[in-house]
Coordinates of N, CA and C in Angstrom, one line a residue:
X1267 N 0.8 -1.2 0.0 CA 0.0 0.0 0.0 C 0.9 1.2 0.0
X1268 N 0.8 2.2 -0.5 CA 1.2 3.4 -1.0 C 1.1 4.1 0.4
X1269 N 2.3 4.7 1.0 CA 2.3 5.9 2.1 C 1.4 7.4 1.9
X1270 N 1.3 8.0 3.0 CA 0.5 9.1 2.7 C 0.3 9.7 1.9
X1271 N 1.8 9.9 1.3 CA 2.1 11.4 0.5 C 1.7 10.7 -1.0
X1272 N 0.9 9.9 -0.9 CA 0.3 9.3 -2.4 C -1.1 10.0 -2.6
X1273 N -1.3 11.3 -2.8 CA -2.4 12.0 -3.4 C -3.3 11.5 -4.3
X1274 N -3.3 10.3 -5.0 CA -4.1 9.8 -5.8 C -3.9 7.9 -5.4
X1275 N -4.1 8.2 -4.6 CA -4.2 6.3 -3.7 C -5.5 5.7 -3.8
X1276 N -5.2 4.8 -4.1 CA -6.6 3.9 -4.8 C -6.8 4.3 -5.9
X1277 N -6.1 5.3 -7.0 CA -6.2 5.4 -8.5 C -5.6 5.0 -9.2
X1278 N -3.9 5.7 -8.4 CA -3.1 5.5 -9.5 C -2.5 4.5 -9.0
X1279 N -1.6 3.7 -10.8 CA -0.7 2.4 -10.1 C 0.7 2.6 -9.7
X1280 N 1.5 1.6 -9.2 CA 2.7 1.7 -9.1 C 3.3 1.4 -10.2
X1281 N 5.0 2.0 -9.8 CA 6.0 1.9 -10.3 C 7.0 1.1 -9.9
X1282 N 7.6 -0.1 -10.4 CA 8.3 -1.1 -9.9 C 9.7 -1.0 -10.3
X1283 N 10.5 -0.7 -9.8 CA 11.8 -0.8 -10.0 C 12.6 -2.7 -10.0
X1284 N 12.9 -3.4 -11.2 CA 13.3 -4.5 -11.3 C 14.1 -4.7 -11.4
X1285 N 15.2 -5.3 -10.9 CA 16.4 -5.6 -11.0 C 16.6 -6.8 -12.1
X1286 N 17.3 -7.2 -13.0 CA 17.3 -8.0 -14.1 C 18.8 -9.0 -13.7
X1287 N 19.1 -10.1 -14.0 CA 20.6 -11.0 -14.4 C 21.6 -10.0 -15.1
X1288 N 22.8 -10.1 -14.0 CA 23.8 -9.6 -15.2 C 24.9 -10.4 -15.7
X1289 N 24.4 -11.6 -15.9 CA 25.0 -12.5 -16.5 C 24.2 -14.5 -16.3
X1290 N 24.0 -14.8 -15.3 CA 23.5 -15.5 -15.0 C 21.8 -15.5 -15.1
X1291 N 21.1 -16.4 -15.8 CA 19.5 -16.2 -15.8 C 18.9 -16.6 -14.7
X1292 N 19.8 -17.5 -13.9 CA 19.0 -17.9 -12.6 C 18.9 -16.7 -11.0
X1293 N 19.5 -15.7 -11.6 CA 19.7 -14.7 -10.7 C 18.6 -13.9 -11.0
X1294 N 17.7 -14.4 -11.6 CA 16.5 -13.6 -11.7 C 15.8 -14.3 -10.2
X1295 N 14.7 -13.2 -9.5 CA 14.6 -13.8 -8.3 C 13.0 -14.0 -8.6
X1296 N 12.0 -15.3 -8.0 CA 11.0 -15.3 -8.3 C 9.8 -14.0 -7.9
X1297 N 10.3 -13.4 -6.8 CA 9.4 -12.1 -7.0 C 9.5 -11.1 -8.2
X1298 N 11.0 -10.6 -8.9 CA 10.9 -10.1 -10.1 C 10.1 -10.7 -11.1
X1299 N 9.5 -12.3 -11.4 CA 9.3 -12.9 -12.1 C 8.1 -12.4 -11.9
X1300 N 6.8 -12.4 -10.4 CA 5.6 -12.8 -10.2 C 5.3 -11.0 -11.0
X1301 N 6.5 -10.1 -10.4 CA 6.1 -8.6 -10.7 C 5.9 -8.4 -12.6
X1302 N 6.6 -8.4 -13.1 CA 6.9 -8.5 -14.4 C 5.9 -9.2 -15.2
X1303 N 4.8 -10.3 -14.7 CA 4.3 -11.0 -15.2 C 2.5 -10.2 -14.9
X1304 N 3.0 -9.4 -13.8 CA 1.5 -9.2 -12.9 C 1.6 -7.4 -14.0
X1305 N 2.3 -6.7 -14.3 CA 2.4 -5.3 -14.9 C 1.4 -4.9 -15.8
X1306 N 1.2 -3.7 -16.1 CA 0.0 -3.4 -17.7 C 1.3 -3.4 -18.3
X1307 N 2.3 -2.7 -18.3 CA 3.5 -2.4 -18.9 C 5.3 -2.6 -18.2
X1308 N 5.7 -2.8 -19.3 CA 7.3 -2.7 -18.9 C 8.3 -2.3 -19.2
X1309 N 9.0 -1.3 -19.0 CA 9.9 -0.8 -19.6 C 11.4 -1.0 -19.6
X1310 N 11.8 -0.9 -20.8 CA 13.2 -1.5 -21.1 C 14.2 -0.6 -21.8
X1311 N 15.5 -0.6 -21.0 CA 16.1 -0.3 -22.1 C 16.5 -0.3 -23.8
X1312 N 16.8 -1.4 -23.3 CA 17.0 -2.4 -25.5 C 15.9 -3.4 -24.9
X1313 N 14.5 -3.2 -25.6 CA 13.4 -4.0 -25.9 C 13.8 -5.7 -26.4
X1314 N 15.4 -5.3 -27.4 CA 15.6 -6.8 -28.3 C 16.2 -7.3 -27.1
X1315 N 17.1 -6.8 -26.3 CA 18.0 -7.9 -25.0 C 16.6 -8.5 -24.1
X1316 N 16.1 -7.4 -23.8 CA 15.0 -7.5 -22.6 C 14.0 -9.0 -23.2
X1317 N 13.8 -9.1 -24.2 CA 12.8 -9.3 -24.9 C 13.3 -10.6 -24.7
X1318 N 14.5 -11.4 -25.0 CA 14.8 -12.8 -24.8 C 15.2 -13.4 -23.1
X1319 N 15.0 -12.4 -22.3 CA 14.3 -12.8 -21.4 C 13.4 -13.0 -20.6
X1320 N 12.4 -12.0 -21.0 CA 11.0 -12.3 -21.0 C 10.2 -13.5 -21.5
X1321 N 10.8 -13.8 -22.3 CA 10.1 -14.9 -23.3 C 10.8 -16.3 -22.3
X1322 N 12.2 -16.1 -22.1 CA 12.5 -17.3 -20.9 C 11.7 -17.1 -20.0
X1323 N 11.0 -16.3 -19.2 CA 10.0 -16.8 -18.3 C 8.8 -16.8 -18.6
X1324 N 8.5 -16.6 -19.4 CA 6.9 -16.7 -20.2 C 6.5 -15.3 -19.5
X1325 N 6.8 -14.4 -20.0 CA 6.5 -13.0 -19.2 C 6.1 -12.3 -20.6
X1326 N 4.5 -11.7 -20.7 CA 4.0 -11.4 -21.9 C 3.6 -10.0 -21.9
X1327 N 3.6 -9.8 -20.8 CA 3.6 -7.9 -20.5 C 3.8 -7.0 -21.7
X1328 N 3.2 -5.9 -22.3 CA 3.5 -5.1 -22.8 C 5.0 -4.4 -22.8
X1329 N 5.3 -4.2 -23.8 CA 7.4 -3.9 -23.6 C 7.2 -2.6 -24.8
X1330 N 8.0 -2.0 -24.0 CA 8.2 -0.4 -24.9 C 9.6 0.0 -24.4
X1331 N 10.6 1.1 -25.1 CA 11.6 1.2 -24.9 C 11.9 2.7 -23.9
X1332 N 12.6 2.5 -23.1 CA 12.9 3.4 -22.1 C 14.3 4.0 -21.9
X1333 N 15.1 4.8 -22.7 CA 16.6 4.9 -22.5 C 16.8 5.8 -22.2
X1334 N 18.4 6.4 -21.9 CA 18.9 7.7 -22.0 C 18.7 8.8 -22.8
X1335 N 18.3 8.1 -24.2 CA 18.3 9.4 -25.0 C 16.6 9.4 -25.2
X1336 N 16.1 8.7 -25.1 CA 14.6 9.1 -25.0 C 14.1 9.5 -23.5
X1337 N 14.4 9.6 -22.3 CA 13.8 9.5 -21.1 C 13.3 10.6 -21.0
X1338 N 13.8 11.7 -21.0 CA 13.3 12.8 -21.1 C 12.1 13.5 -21.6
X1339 N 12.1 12.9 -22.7 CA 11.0 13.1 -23.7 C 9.4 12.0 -23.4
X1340 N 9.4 11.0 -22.7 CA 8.5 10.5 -22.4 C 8.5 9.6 -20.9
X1341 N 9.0 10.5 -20.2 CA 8.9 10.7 -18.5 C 7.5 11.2 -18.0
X1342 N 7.0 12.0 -18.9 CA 5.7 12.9 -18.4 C 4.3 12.4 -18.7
X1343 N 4.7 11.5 -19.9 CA 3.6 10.4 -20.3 C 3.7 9.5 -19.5
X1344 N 4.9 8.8 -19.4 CA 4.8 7.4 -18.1 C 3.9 7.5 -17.0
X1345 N 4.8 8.8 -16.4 CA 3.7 9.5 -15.0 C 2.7 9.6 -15.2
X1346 N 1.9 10.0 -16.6 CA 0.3 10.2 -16.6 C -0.4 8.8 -16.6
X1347 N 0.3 8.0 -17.5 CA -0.4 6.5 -17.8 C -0.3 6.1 -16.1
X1348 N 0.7 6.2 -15.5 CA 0.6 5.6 -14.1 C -0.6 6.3 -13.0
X1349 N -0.8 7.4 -13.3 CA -1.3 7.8 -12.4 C -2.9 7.5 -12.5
X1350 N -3.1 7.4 -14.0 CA -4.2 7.2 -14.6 C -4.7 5.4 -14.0
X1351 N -3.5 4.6 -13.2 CA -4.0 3.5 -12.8 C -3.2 2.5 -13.5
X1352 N -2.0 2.6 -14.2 CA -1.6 1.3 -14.7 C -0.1 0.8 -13.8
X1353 N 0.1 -0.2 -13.9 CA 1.3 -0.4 -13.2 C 2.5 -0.4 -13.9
X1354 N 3.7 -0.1 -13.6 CA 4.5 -0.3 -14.6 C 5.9 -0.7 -14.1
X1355 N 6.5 -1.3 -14.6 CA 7.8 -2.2 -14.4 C 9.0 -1.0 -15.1
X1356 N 10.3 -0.8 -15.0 CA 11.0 -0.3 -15.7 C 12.4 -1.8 -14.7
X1357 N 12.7 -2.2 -15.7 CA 13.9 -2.9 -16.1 C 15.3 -2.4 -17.3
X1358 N 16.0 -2.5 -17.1 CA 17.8 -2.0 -17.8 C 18.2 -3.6 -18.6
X1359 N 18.7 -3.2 -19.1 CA 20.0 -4.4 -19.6 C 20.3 -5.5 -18.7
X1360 N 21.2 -5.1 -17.9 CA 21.4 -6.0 -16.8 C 21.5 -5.3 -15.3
X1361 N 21.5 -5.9 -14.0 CA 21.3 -5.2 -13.0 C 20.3 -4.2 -12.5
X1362 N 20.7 -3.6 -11.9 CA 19.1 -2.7 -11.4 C 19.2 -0.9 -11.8
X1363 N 18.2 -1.0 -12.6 CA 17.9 0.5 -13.1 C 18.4 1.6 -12.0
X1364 N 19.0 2.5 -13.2 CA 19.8 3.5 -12.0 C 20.7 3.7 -11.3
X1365 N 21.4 2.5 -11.3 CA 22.6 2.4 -11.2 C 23.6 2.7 -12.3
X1366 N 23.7 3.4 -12.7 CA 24.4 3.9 -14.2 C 24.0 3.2 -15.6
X1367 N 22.6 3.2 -15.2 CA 21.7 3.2 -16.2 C 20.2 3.6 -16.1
X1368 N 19.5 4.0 -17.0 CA 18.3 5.2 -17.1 C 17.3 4.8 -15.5
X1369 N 16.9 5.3 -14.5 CA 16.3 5.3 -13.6 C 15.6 6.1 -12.7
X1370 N 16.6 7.0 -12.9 CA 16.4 8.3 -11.6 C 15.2 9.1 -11.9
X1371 N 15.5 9.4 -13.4 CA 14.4 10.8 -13.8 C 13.1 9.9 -13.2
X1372 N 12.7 9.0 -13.5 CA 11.6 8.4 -13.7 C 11.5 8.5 -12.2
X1373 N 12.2 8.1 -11.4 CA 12.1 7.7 -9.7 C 11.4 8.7 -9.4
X1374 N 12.3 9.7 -9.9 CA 12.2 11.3 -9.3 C 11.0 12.2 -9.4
X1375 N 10.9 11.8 -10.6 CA 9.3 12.3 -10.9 C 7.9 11.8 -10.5
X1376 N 8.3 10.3 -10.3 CA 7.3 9.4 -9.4 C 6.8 9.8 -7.8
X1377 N 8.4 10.2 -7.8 CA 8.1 10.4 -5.9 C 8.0 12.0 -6.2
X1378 N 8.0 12.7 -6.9 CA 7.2 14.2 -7.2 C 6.0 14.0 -6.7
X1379 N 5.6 13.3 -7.6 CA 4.1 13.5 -7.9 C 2.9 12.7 -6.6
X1380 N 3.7 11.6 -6.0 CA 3.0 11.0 -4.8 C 2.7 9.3 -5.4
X1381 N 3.9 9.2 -6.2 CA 3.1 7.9 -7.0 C 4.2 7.1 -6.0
X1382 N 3.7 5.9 -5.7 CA 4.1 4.7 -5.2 C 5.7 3.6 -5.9
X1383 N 7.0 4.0 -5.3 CA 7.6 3.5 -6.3 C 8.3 2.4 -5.6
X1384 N 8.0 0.9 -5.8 CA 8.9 0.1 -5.3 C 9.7 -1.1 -5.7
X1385 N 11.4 -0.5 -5.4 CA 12.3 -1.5 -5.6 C 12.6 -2.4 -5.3
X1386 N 12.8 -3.7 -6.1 CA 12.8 -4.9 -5.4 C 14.8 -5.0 -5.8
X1387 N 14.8 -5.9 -4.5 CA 16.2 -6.4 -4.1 C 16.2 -6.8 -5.3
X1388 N 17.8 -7.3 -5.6 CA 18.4 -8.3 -6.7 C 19.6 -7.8 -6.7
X1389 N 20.0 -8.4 -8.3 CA 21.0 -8.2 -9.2 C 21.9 -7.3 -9.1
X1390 N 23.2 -6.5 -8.6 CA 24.2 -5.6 -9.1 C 25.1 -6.2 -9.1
X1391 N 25.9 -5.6 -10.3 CA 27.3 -5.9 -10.4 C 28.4 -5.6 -9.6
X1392 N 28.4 -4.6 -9.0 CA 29.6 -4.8 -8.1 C 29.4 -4.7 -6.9
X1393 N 28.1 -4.9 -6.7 CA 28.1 -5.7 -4.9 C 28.9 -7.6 -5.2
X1394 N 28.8 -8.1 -6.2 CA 29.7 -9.3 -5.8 C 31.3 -9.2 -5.8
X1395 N 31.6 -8.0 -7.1 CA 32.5 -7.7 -7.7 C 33.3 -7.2 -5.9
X1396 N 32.9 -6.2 -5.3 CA 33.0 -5.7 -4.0 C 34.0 -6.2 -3.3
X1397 N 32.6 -7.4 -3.0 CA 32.9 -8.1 -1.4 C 34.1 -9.4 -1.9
X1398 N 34.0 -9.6 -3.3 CA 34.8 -10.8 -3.7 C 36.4 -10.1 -4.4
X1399 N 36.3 -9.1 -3.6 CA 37.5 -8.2 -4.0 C 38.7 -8.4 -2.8
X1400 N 38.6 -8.7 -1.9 CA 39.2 -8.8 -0.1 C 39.5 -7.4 0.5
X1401 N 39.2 -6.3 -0.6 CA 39.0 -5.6 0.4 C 38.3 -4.8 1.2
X1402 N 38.3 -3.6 2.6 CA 37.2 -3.4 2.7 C 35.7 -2.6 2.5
X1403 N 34.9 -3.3 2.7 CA 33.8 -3.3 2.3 C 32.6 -2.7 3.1
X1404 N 33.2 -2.4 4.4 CA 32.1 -1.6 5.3 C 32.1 0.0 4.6
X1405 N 32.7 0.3 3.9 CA 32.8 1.7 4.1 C 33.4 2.0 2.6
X1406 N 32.8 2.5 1.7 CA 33.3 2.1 -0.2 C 32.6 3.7 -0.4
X1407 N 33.1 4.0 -1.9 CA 32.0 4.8 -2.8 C 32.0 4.2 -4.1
X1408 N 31.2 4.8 -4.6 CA 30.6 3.9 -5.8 C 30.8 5.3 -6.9
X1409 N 31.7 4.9 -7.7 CA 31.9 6.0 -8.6 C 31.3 5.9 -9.9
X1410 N 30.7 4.9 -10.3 CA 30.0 4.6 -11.8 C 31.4 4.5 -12.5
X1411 N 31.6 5.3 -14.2 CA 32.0 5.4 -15.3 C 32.8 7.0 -15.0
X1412 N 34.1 6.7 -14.9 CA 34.9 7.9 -15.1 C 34.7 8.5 -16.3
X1413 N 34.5 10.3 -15.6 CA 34.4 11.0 -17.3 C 35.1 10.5 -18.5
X1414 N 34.7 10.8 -19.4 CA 35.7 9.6 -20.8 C 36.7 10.9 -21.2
X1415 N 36.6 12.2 -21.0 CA 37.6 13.0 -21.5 C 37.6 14.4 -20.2
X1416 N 36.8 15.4 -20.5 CA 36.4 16.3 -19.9 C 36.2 16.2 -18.2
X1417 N 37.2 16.6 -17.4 CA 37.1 16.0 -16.2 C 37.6 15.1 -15.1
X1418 N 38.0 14.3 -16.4 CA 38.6 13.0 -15.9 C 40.0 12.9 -15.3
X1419 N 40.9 14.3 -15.2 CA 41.9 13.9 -14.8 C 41.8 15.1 -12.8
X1420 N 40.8 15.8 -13.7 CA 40.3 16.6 -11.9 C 40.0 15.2 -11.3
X1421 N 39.2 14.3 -11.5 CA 38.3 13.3 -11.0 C 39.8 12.2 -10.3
X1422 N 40.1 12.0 -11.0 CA 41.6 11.3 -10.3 C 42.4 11.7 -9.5
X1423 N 42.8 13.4 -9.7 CA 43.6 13.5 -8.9 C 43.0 14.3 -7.3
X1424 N 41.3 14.1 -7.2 CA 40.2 14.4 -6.4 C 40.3 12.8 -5.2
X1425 N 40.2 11.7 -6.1 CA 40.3 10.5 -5.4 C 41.8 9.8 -4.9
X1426 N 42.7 10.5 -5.7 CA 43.2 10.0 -5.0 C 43.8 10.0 -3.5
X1427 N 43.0 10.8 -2.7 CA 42.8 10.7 -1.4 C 41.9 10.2 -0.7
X1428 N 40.7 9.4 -1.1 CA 40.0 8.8 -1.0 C 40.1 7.9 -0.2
X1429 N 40.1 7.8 1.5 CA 40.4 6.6 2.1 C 39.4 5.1 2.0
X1430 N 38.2 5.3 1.5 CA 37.2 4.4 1.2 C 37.9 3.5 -0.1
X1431 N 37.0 2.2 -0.1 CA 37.3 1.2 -0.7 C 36.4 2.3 -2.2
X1432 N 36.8 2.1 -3.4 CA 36.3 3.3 -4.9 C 35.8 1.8 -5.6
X1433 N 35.0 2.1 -5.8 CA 34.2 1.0 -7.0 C 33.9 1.6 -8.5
X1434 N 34.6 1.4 -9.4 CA 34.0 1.6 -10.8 C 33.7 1.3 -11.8
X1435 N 32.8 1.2 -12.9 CA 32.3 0.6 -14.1 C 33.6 0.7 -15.2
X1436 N 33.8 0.3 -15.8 CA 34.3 0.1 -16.8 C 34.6 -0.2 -18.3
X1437 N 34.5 0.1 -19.3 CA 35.0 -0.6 -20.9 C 35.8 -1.4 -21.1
X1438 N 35.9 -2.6 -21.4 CA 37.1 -3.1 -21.8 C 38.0 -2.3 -22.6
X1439 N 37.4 -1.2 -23.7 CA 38.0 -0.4 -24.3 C 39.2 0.4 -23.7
X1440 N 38.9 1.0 -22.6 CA 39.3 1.9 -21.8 C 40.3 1.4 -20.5
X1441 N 40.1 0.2 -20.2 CA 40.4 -0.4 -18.8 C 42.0 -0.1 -18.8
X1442 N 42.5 -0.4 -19.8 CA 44.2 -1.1 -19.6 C 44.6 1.0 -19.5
X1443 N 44.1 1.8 -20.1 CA 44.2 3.3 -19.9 C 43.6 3.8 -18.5
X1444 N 43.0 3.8 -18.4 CA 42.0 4.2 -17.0 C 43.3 3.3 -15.7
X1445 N 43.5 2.1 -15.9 CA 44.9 1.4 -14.9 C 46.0 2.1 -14.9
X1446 N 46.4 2.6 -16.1 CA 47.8 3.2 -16.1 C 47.6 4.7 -15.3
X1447 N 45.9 5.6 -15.6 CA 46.0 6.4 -14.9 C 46.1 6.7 -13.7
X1448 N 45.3 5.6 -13.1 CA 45.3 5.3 -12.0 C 46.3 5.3 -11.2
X1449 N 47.4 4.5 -11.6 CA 48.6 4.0 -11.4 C 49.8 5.6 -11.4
X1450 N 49.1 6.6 -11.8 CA 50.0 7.7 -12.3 C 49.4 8.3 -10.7
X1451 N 48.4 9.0 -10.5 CA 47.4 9.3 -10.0 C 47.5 8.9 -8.4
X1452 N 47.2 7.3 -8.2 CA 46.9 7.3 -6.6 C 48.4 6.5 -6.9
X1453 N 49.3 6.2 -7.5 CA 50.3 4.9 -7.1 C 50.6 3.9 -7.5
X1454 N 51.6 3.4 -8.6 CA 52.0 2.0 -9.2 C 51.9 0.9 -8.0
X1455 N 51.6 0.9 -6.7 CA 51.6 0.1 -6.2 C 50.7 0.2 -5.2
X1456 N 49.5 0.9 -5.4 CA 48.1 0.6 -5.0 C 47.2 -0.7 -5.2
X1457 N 46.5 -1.2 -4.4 CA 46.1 -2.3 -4.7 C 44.8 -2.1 -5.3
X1458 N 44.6 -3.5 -6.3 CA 43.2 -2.8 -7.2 C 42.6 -4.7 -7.6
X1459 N 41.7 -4.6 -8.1 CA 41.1 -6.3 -8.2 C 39.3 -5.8 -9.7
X1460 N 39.7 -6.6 -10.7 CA 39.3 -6.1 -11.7 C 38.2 -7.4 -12.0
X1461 N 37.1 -7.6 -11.6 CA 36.1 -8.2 -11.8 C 35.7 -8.0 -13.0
X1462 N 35.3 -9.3 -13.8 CA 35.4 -9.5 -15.5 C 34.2 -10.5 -15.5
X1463 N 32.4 -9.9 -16.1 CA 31.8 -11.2 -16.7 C 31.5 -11.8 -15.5
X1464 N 30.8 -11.0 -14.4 CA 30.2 -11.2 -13.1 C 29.0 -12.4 -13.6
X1465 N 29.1 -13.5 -12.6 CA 28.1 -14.6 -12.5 C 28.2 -15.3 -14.1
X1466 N 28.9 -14.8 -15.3 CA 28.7 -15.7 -16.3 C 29.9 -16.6 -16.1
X1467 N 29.6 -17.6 -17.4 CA 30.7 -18.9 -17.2 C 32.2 -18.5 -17.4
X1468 N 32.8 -17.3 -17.9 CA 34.2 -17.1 -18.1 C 34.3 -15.9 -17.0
X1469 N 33.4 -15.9 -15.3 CA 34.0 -14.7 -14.3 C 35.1 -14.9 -14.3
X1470 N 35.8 -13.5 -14.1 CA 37.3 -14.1 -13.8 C 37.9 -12.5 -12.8
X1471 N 38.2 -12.8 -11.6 CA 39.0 -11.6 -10.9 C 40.5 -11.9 -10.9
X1472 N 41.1 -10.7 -11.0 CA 42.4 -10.2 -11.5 C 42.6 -9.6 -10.2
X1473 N 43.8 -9.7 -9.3 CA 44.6 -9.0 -8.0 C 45.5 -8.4 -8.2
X1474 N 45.9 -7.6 -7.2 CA 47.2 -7.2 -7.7 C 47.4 -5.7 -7.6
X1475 N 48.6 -5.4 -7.8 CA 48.6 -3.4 -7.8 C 48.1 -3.1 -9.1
X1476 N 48.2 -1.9 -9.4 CA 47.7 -1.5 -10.3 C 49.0 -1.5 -11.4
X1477 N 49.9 -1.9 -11.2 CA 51.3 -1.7 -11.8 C 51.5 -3.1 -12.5
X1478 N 50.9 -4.3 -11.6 CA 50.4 -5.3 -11.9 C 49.4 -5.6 -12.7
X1479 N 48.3 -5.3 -12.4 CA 47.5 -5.5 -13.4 C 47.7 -4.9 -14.8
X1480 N 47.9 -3.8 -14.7 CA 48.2 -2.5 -16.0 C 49.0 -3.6 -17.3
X1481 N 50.1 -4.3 -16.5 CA 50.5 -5.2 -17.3 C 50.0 -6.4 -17.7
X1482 N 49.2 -6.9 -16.8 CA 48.6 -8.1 -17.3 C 47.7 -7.9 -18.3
X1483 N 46.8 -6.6 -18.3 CA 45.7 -6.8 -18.9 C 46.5 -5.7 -20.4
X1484 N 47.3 -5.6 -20.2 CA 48.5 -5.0 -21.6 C 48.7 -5.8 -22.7
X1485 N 49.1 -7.1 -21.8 CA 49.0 -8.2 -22.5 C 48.2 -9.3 -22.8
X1486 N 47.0 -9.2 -22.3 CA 46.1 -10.5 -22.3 C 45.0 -9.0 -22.6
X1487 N 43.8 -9.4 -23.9 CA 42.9 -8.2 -24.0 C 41.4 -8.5 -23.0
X1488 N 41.7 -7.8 -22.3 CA 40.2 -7.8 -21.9 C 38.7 -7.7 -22.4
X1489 N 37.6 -8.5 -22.1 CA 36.5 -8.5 -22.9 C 35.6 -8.3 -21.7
X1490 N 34.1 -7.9 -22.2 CA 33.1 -8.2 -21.6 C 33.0 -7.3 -20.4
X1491 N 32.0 -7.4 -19.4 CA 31.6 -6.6 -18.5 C 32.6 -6.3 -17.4
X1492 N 33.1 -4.9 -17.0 CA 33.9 -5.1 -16.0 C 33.9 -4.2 -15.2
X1493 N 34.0 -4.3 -13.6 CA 34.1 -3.5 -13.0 C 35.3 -3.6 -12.0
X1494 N 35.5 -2.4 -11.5 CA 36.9 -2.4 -10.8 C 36.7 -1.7 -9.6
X1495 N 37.4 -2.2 -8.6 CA 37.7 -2.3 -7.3 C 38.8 -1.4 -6.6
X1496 N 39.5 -0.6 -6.3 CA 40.3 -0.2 -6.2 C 40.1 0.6 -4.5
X1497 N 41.8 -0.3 -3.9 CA 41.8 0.2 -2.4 C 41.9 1.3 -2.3
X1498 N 41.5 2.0 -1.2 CA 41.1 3.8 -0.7 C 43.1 3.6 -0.3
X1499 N 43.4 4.8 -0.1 CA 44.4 5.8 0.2 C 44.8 5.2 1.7
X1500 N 45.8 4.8 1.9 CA 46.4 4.3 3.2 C 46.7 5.6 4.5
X1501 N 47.3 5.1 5.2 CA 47.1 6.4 6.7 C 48.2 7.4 6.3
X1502 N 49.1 6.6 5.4 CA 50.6 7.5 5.0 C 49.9 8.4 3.9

């Protein structure tokens, strides 16, 4: 049931935040399943990825596309159709919307307006990537995707005083560059642990400094989904 500040309770529907597999399909959890299957609507980022797993769970929901470059432009329609009484699912690629992928505006405007928004537990990538990193884990920030140009070297040399455990998304494209900066930045001999292809059959974590890995992954090319780990700033 929807808390006070829901102005149109008993009309309008909810909004479900779904967390999706980011690699593994059994990491879908049976409440995402019951939600997904129970919706008027669902929204996706790429309709074609979303779409082959819907059909693995016999999930027949209405599917329309929901991204970055459109969000903007049909955020104020979503809200009206919701309010108007329909329920609606928004699901990402993999993991859980909002997490450096399309989520917030929609959140944002939901909990504007008094509409009911609730997220179910699941799927992220680097809560396993994290805790399966050894290091610590009480006390991290979570930095998404370093600027790709504009920014990006304020942004490094901002963290690297950072006594928290720094969590971030990554390109294979970019990774063996973004290591070396790093490495310029906080220290060739900082420690860092590079989570590769979380929960699918080739996971593979990489340890080591960053002086270390910089080389490994120099030599061996990195593929697939990756996020990186990297220890906070010591007492010295």
């Amino acid at each position: 049931m929807a808390d006070g500040n829901n102005r149109t309770e008993g009309k309008a529907g909810r909004l479900y935040i779904v967390p999706t597999p980011v690699g593994n399909m059994e990491d879908m959890t049976f409440r995402a399943v019951n939600v997904l299957k129970s919706v008027d609507l669902i929204l996706a980022e790429d309709t074609r990825t979303s779409s082959v797993l819907l059909r693995h769970y016999d999930i027949h929901a209405r599917l329309e596309s929901h991204h970055k470059f459109n969000e903007h432009k049909t955020v104020s329609v979503i809200r009206d159709r919701i309010l108007s009484g329909l329920d609606v699912a928004l699901i990402s690629d993999a993991g859980t919307p909002g997490i450096s992928d399309p989520g917030f505006l929609l959140v944002r405007t939901c909990v504007a307006e008094g509409i009911e928004v609730q997220t179910l537990p699941g799927a992220t990538a680097f809560v396993p990537a994290l805790v399966s990193s050894g290091f610590p884990c009480d006390r991290f920030c979570f930095e998404g995707f370093l600027p790709v140009k504009k920014g990006r070297q304020t942004k490094l040399k901002m963290l690297a005083a950072e006594e928290r455990t720094m969590v971030f998304y990554e390109s294979p494209y970019r990774l063996v560059k973004t290591l070396g900066q790093m490495a310029e930045y906080f220290g060739p001999g900082r420690r860092c642990s590079v989570a590769r292809e979380i929960s699918k059959i080739h996971e593979e974590h990489m340890r080591g400094t960053l002086e270390e890995v910089t080389a490994w992954y120099t030599e061996h090319e990195p593929k697939g989904e990756i996020v990186l780990i990297v220890a906070g700033a010591g007492p010295e």
